[in-house]
Coordinates of C-alpha atoms and ligand atoms in Angstrom, one line a residue:
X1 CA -11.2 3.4 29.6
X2 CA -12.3 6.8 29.2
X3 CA -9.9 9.8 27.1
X4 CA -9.4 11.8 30.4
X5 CA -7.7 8.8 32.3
X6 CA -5.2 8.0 29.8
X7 CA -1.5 9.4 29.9
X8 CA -0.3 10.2 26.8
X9 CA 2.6 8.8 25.1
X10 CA 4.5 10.9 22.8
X11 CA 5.6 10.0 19.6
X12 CA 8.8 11.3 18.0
X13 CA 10.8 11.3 14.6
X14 CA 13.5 8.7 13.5
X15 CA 16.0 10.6 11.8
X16 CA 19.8 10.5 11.5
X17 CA 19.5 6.9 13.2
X18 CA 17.6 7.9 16.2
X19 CA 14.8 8.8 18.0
X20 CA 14.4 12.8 17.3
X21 CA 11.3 15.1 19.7
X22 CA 9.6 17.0 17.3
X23 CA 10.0 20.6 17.3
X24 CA 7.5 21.9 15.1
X25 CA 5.1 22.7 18.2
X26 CA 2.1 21.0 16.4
X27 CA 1.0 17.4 17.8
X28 CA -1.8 15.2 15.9
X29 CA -4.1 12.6 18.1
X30 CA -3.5 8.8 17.8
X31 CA -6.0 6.6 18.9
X32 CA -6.7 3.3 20.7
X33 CA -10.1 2.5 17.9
X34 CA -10.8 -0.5 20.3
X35 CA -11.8 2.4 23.0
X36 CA -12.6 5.1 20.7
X37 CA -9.9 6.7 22.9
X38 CA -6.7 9.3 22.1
X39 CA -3.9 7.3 23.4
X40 CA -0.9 8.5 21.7
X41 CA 0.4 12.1 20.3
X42 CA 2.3 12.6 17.4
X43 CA 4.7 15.4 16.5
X44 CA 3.5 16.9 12.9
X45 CA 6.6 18.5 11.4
X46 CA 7.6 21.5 10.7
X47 CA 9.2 22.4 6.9
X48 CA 12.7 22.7 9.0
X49 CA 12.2 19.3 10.4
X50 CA 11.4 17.6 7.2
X51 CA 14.4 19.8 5.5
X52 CA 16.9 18.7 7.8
X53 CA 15.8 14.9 7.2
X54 CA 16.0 15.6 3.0
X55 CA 19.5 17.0 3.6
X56 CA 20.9 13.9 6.2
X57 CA 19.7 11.7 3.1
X58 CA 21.4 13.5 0.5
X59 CA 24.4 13.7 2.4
X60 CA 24.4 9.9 2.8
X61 CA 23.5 8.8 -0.4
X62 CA 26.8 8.9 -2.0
X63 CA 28.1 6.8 0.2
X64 CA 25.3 4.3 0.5
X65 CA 24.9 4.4 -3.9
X66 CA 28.7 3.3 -3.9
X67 CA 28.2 0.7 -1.8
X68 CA 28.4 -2.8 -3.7
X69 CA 24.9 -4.0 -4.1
X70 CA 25.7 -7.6 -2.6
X71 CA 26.9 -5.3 0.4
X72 CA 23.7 -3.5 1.3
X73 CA 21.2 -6.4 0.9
X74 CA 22.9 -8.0 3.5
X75 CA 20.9 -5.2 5.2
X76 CA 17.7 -6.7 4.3
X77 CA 18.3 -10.4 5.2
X78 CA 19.5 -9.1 8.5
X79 CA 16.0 -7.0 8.5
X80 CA 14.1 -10.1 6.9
X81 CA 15.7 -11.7 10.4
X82 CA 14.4 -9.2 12.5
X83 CA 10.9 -8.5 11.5
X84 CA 10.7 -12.3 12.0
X85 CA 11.8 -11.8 15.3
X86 CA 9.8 -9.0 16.2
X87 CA 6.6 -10.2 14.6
X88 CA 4.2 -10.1 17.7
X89 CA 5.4 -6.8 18.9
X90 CA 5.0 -5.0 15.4
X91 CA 1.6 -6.6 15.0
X92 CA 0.8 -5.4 18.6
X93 CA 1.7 -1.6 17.4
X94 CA -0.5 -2.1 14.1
X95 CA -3.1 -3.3 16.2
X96 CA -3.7 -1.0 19.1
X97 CA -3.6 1.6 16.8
X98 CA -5.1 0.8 13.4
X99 CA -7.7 -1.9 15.4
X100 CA -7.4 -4.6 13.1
X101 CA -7.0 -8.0 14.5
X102 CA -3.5 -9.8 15.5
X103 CA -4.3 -12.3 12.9
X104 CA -4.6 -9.9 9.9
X105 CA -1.6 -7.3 11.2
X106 CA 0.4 -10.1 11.2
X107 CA -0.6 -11.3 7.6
X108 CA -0.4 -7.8 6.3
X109 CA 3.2 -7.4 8.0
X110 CA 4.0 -11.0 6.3
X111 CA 3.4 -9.3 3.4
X112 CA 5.8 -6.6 3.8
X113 CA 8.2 -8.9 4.3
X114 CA 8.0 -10.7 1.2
X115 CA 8.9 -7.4 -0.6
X116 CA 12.0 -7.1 1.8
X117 CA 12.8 -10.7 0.8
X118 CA 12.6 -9.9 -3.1
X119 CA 14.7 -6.6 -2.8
X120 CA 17.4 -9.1 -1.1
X121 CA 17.2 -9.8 -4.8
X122 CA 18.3 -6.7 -6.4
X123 CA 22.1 -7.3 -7.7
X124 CA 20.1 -10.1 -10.1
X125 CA 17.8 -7.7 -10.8
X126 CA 19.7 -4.8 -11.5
X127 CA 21.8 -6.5 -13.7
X128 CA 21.8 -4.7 -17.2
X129 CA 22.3 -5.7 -21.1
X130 CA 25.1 -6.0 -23.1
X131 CA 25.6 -6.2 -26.7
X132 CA 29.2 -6.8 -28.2
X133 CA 30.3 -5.4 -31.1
X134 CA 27.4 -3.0 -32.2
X135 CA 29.9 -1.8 -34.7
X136 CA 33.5 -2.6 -35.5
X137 CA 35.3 -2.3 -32.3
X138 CA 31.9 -0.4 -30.1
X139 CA 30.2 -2.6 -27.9
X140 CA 27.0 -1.3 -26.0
X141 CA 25.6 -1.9 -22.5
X142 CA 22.8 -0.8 -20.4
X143 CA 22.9 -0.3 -16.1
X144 CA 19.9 1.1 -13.9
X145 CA 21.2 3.6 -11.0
X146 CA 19.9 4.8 -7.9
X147 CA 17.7 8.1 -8.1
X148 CA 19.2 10.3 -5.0
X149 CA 16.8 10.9 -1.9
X150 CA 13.4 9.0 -2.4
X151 CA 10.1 9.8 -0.3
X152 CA 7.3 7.4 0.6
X153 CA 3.9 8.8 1.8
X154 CA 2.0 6.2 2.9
X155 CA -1.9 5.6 4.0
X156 CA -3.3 4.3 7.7
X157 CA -4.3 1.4 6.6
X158 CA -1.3 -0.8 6.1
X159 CA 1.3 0.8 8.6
X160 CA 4.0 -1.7 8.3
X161 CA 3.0 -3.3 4.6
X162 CA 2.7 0.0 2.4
X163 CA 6.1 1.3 3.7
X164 CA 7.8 -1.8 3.4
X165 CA 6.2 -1.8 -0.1
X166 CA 8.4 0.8 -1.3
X167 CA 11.7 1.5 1.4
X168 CA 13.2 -1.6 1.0
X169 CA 13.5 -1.6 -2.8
X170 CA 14.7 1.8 -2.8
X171 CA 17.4 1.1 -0.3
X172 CA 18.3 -2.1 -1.8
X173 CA 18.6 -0.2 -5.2
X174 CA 21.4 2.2 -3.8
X175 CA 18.5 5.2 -3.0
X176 CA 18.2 6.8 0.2
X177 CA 14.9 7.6 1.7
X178 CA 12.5 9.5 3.6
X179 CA 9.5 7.9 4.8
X180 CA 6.0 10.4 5.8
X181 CA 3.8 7.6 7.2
X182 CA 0.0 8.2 7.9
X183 CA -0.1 10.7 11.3
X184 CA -3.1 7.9 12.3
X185 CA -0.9 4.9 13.2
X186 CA 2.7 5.6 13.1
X187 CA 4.0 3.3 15.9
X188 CA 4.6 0.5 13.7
X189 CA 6.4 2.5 10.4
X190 CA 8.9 4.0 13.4
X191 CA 9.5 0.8 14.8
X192 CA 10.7 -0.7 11.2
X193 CA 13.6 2.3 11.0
X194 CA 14.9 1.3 14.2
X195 CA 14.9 -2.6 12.9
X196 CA 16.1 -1.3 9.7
X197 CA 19.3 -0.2 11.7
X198 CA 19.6 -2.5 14.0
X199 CA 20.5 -4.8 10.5
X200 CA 22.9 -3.1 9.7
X201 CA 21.9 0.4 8.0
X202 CA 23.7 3.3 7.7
X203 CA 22.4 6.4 9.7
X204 CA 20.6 9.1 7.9
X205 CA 20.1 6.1 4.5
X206 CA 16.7 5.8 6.2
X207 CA 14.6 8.5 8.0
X208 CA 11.0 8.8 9.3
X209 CA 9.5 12.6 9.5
X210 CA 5.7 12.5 10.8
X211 CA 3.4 14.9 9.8
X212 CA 0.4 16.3 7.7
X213 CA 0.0 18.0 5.0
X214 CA 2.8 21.1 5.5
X215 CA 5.5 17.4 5.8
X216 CA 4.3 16.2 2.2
X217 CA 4.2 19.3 0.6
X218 CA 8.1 20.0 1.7
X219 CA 8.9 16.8 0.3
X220 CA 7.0 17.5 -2.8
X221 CA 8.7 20.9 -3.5
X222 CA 11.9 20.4 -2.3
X223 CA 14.7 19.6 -5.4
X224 CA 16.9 17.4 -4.0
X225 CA 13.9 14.9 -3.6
X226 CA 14.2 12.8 -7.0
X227 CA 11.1 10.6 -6.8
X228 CA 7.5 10.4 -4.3
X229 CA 6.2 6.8 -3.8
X230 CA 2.3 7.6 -2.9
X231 CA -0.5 5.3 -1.3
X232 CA -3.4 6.7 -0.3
X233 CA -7.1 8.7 -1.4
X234 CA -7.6 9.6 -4.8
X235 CA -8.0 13.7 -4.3
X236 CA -4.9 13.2 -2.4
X237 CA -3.2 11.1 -4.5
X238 CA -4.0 13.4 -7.8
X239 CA -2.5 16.4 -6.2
X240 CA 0.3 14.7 -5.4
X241 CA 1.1 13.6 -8.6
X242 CA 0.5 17.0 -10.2
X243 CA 2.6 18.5 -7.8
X244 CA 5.3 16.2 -8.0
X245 CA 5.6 16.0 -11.4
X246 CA 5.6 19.9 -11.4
X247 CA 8.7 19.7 -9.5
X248 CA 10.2 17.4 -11.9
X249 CA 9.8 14.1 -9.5
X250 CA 9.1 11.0 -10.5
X251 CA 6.0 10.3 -8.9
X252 CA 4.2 7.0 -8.8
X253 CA 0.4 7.8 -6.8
X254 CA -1.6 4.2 -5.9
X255 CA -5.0 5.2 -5.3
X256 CA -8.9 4.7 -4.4
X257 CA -10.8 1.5 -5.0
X258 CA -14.0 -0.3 -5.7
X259 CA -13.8 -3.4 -6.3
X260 CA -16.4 -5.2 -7.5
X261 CA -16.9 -8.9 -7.7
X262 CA -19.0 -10.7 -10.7
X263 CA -20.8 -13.6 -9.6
X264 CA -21.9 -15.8 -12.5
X265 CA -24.7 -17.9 -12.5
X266 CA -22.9 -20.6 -12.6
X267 CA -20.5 -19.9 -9.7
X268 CA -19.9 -22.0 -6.8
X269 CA -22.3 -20.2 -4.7
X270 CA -20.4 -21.7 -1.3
X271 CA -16.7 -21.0 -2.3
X272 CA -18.3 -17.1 -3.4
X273 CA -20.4 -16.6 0.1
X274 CA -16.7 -17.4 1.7
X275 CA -15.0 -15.2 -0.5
X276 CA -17.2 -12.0 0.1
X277 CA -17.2 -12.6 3.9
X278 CA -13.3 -12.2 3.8
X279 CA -12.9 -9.7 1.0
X280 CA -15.7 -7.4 2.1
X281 CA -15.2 -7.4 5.9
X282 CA -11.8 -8.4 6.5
X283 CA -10.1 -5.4 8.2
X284 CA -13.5 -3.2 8.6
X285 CA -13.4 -3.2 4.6
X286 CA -10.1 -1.1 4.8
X287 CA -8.4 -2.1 2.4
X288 CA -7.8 -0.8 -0.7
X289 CA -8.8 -4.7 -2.7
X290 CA -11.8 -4.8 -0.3
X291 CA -14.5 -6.3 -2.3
X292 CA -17.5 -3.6 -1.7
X293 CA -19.6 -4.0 -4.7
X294 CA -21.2 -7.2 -5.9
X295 CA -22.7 -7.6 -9.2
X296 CA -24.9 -10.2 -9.8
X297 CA -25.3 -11.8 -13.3
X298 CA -29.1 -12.4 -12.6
X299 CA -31.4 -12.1 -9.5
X300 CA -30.2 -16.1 -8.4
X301 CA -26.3 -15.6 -7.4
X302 CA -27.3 -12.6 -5.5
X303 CA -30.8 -14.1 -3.5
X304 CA -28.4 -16.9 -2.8
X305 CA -25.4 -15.0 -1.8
X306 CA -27.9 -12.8 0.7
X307 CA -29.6 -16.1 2.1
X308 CA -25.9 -17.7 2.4
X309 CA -24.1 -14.4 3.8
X310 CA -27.1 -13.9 6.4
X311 CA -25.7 -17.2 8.8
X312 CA -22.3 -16.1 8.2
X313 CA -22.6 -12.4 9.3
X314 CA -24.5 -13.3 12.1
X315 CA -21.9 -15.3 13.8
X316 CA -19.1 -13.0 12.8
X317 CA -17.5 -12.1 16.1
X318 CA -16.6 -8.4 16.0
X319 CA -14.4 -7.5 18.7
X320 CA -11.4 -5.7 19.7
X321 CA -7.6 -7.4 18.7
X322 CA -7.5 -8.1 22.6
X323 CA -10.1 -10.7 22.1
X324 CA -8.2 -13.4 20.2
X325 CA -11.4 -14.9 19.1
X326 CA -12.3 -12.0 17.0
X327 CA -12.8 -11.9 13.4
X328 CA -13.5 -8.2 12.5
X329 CA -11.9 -5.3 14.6
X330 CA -12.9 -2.1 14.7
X331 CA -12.4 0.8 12.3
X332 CA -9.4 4.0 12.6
X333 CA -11.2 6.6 14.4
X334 CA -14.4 8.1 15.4
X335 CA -14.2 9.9 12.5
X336 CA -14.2 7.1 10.0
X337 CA -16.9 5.6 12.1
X338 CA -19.2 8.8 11.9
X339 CA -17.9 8.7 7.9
X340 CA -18.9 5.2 7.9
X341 CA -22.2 5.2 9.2
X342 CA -23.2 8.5 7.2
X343 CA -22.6 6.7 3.8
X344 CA -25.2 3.9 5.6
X345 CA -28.0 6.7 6.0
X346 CA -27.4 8.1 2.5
X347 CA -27.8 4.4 1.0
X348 CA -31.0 4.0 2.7
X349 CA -32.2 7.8 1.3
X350 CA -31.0 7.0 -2.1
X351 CA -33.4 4.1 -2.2
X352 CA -31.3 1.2 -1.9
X353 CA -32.5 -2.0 0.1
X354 CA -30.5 -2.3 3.6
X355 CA -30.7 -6.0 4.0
X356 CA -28.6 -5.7 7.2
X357 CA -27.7 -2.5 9.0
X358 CA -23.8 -2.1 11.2
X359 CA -25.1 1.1 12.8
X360 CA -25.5 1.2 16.8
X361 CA -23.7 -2.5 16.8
X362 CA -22.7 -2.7 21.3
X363 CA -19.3 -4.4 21.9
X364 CA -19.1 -4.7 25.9
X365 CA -16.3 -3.4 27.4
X366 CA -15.8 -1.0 24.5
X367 CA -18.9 1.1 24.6
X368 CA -16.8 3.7 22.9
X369 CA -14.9 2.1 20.5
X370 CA -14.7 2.6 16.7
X371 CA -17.4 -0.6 15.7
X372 CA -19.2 -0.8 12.4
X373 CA -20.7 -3.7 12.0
X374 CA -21.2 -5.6 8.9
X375 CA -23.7 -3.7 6.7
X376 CA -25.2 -5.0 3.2
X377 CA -27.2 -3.1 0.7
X378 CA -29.0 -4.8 -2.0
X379 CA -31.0 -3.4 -5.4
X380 CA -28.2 -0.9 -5.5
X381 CA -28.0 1.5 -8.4
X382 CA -25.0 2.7 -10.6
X383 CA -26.0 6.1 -10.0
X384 CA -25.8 6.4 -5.8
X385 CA -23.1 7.6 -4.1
X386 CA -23.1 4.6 -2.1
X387 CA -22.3 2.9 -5.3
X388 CA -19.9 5.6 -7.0
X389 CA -17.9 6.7 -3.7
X390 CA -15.2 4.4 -1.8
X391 CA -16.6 4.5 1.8
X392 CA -14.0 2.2 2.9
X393 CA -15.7 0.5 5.6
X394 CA -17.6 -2.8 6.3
X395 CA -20.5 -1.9 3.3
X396 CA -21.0 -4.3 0.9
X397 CA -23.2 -3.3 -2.0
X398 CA -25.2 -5.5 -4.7
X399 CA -25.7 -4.4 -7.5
X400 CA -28.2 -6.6 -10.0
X401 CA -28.0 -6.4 -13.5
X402 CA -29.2 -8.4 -16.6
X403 CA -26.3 -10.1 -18.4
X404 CA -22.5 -10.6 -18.5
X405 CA -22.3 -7.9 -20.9
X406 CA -23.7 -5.5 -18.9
X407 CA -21.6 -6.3 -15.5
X408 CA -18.6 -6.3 -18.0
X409 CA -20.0 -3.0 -18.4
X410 CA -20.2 -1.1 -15.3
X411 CA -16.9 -2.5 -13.7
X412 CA -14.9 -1.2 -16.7
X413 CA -16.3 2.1 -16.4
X414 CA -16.2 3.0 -12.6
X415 CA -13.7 5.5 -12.2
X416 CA -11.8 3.3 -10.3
X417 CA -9.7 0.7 -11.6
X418 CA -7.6 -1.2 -8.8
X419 CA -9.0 -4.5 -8.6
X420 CA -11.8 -6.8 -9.4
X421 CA -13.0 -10.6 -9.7
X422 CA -15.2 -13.2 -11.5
X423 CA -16.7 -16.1 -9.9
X424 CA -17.6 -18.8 -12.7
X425 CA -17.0 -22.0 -14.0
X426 CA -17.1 -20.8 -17.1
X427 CA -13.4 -20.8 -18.3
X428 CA -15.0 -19.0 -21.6
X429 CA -16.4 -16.0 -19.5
X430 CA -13.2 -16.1 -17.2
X431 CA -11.1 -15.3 -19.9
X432 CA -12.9 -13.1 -21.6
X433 CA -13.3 -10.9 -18.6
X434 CA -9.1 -10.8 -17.9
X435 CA -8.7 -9.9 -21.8
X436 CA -11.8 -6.8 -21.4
X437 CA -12.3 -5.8 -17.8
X438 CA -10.7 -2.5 -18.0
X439 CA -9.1 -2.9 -14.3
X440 CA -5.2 -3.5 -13.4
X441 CA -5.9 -6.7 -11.2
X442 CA -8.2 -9.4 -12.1
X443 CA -9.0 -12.5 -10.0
X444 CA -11.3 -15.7 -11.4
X445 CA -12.8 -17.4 -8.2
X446 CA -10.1 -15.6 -6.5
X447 CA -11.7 -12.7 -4.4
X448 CA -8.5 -10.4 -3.7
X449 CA -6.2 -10.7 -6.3
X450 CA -2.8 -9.1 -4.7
X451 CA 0.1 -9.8 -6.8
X452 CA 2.7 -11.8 -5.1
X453 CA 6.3 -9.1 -4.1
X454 CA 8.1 -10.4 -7.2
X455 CA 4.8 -9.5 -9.5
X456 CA 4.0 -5.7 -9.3
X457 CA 1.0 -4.3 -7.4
X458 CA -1.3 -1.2 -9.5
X459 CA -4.5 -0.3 -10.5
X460 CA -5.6 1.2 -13.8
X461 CA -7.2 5.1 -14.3
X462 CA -7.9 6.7 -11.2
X463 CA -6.8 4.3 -8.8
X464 CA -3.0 4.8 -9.6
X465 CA -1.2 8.3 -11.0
X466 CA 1.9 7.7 -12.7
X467 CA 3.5 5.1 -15.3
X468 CA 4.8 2.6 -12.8
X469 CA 3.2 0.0 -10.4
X470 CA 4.6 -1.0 -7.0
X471 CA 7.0 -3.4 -5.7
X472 CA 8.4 -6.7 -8.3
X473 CA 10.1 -5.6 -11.8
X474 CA 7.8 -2.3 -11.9
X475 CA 9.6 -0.9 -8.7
X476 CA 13.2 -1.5 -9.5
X477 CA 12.4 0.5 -12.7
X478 CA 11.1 3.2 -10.5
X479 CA 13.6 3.3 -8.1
X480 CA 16.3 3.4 -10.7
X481 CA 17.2 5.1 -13.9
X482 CA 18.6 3.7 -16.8
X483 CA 22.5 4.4 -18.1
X484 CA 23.3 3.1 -22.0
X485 CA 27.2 3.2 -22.7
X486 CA 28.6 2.9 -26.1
X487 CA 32.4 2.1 -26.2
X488 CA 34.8 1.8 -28.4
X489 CA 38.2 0.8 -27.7
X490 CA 40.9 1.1 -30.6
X491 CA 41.6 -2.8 -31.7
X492 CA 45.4 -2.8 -33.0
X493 CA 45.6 -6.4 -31.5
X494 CA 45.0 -8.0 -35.4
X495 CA 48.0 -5.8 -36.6
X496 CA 49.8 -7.2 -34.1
X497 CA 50.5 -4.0 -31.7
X498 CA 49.8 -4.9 -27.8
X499 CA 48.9 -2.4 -25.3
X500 CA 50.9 -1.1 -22.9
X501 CA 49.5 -2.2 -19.8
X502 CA 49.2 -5.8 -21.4
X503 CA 53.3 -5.7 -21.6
X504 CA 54.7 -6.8 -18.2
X505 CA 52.8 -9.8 -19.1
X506 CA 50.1 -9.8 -16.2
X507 CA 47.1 -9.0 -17.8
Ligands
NAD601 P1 -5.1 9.7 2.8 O1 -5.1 10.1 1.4 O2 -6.0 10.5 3.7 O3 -3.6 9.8 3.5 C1 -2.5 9.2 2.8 C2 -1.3 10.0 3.2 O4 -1.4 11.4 2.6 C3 -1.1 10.2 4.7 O5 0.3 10.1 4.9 C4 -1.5 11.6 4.9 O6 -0.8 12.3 5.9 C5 -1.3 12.3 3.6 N1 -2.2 13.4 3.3 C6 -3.6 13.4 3.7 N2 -4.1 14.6 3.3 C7 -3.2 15.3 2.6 C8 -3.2 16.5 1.9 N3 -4.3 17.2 1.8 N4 -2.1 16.9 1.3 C9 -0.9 16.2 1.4 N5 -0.9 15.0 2.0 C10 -2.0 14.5 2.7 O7 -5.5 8.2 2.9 P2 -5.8 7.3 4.1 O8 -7.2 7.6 4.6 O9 -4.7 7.3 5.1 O10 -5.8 5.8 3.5 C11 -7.0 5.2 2.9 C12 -6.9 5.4 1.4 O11 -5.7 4.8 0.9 C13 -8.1 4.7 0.7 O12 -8.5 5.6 -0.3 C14 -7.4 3.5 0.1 O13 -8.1 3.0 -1.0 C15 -6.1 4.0 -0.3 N6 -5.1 2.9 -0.4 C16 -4.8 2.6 -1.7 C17 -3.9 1.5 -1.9 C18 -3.5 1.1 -3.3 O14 -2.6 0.4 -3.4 N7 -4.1 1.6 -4.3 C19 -3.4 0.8 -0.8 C20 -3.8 1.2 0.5 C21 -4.7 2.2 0.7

């Protein structure tokens, strides 16, 4: 399939509970990765464009805040109902245009879900404290409210899970929202609006603006926007937060990752070569809890690991999400590929050992598609890029080093601070890792430690900007602010005197 023989679908906006053309003259590419291939084209909007969406949700929200929490969460079993439903055909939009396989969209949209199923949750969880009589005749009690207009700007690499990470809680909450998904793979994140009214939504509580830079920076700038839910790159990320904040947003930024995974000597050196396999190369290595650092306490876990991986990646079936025996798609575009496979050349110039090489891998049928095949560098050093930078692909690096102490070390002071793992038997060494790693998830034997929706997902230092992680308790605290009363009524009843109201004898 070559570019010139395609015809072009055009994308469009969702806003005001329907499908809006975009206006803004300006169009971005969205490829097919399996063919390398621009199939779709996406309207970037203009300031007007995402104006007009801002305004439609601020004009709804004091409607949609007044309505009875047990009211709109029947939106989200009704959604809950219909992502169910449309399962295959979501995963069929991530697919085609993030590349990953059926298999994993489908997990990753399962995922969503499970946040939309805990924000059916939110009139337990919104519930505040009381305390009676603080003082003679005052009694004090605490609620959480809805913010106003919330925006979500969300990355390419989880098209259905990162929005429904944070537009479902905000909803269920009382907010309304406006949702800038990534301009790479917006098919599925459109899709979800429509579902989300088709359950029962109000028109304009929900909108979806497309768009680039000039989209986010509106939102980021313009006042009635109350709070920015961010996952994406660092850079990004840290101007966003800056910016935000600036405007007097809240501003919660999940960032950058690089994850690195201790293998003990005494690890079970069969349960870790599974667990790298998955957690370096599932999904190209696009994900921000990819494992793509190793760190071997000793030269044996990581000459094992290598003898143990080499069988493993060689009959890893990489293919495109057509192929139903596939086990590793390809990655977004030919952009991340060139990215990819420029971050494999500097490995080899900075000295490290490439003990097996994805460049130039041949997938017939798809001469042009996005493929990177699975690539491992060992006797890596702390002090290559290949080490320091996130290259977000299927590159798996070892690093070597002498002791515990020392891989203790190195993960806590990477700049990055989403996730990491242990692999031990040592419950002594597992726990003193989860008390001292300086990183915001932790697994032991456990390769990508996600929290579940009702447990909140962040990283530590620069892979999250803000004070509050996403999704479970952490996101209900974002999503709302906090209201303390303090009452006091006048108490005649012990004198005998009756209120007024209390006369006709009803009450
Ligand atoms: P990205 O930062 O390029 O894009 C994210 C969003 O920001 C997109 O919607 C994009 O349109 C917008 N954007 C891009 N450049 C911008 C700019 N200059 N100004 C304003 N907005 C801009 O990220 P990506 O490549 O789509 O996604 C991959 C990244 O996301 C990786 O770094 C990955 O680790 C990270 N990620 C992090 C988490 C997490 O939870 N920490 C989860 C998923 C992905």
């Amino acid at each position: 399939m070559k570019h010139e023989s395609i015809k072009l679908q055009s994308l469009h906006h969702y806003v005001g509970g329907r499908r809006i053309e975009g206006q803004g003259g300006r169009f971005g590419d969205v490829y097919n990765p399996a063919h390398g291939a621009v199939t779709k084209r996406v309207p970037l909007a203009s300031r007007e464009e995402v104006g007009q969406a801002v305004a439609l949700a601020a004009e709804a929200f004091p409607a949609w805040s007044a309505t009875p929490a047990g009211r709109r969460v029947q939106v989200m079993y009704n959604f809950r109902d219909l992502i169910r439903l449309h399962m295959d055909e979501l995963a069929e939009l991530v697919s085609s245009e993030h590349g990953k396989t059926l298999d994993d969209a489908k997990g990753s949209i399962t995922r969503g879900l499970e946040v939309v199923e805990f924000a059916c949750g939110t009139p337990q969880l919104l519930k505040g404290e009381y305390s009676a009589s603080v003082a003679a005749g005052v009694d004090s009690w605490s609620m959480r409210q809805p913010l106003g207009v919330c925006a979500g700007i969300t990355p390419f690499n989880f098209p259905a899970m990162v929005p429904m990470w944070m537009f479902p809680l905000a909803i269920a909450c009382g907010n309304t929202f406006v949702l800038k998904p990534s301009e790479r793979d917006p098919s599925c994140p459109l899709r979800l609006a429509e579902l989300m009214s088709e359950a029962g939504l109000p028109d304009n509580v929900l909108n979806v603006v497309n768009g680039d830079k000039e989209a986010v920076d509106t939102l980021l700038t313009d006042p009635r926007v109350q709070a920015i839910s961010f996952v994406g790159s660092t850079p990004v990320g840290e101007y966003i937060y800056h910016q935000g904040t600036a405007h007097n947003k809240r501003v919660q930024a999940l960032c950058g990752a690089k994850n690195h995974m201790v293998v003990m000597p005494d690890a079970d050196m069969d349960q870790a070569a599974d667990a790298v396999l998955g957690a370096a190369y599932g999904s190209a290595g696009e994900r921000c809890m990819a494992v793509s650092v190793v760190v071997s306490v000793g030269d044996g876990p990581a000459d094992r690991l290598i003898e143990m991986l080499e069988p493993r990646l060689e009959s890893l079936n990489v293919g495109p999400y057509t192929d139903e025996t596939a086990e590793m798609g390809p990655v977004v575009t030919p952009d991340a590929k060139a990215w990819i496979e420029g971050y494999i050349a500097k490995g080899v110039d900075e000295g490290a050992a490439l003990v097996r090489d994805g460049r130039g891998i041949r997938i017939e049928g798809h001469e042009d598609g996005c493929f990177v095949g699975a690539t491992v560098f060992d006797h890596v050093r702390t002090d290559m890029s290949i080490y320091r930078d996130e290259i977000f692909g299927p590159v798996l690096s070892i690093v070597r080093v002498d002791s515990y102490e020392e891989a203790v070390r190195i993960v806590s002071e990477h700049e990055f601070g989403n996730g990491t793992a242990i692999f031990t038997k040592d419950g002594d060494a597992a726990r003193d890792f989860c008390d001292r790693v300086q990183i915001g998830m932790v697994g032991v034997n456990v390769p990508i430690p996600v929290p579940l929706a009702y447990h909140s997902f962040g990283g530590w230092k620069r892979s999250l900007f803000g004070d509050h992680a996403i999704h479970g308790p952490e996101g209900v605290r974002f999503y709302t602010k906090l209201k303390t009363v303090t009452s006091r009524w006048p108490s005649g009843i012990k004198d005998g005197a009756v209120f007024n109201f209390r006369q006709g004898g009803e009450h």
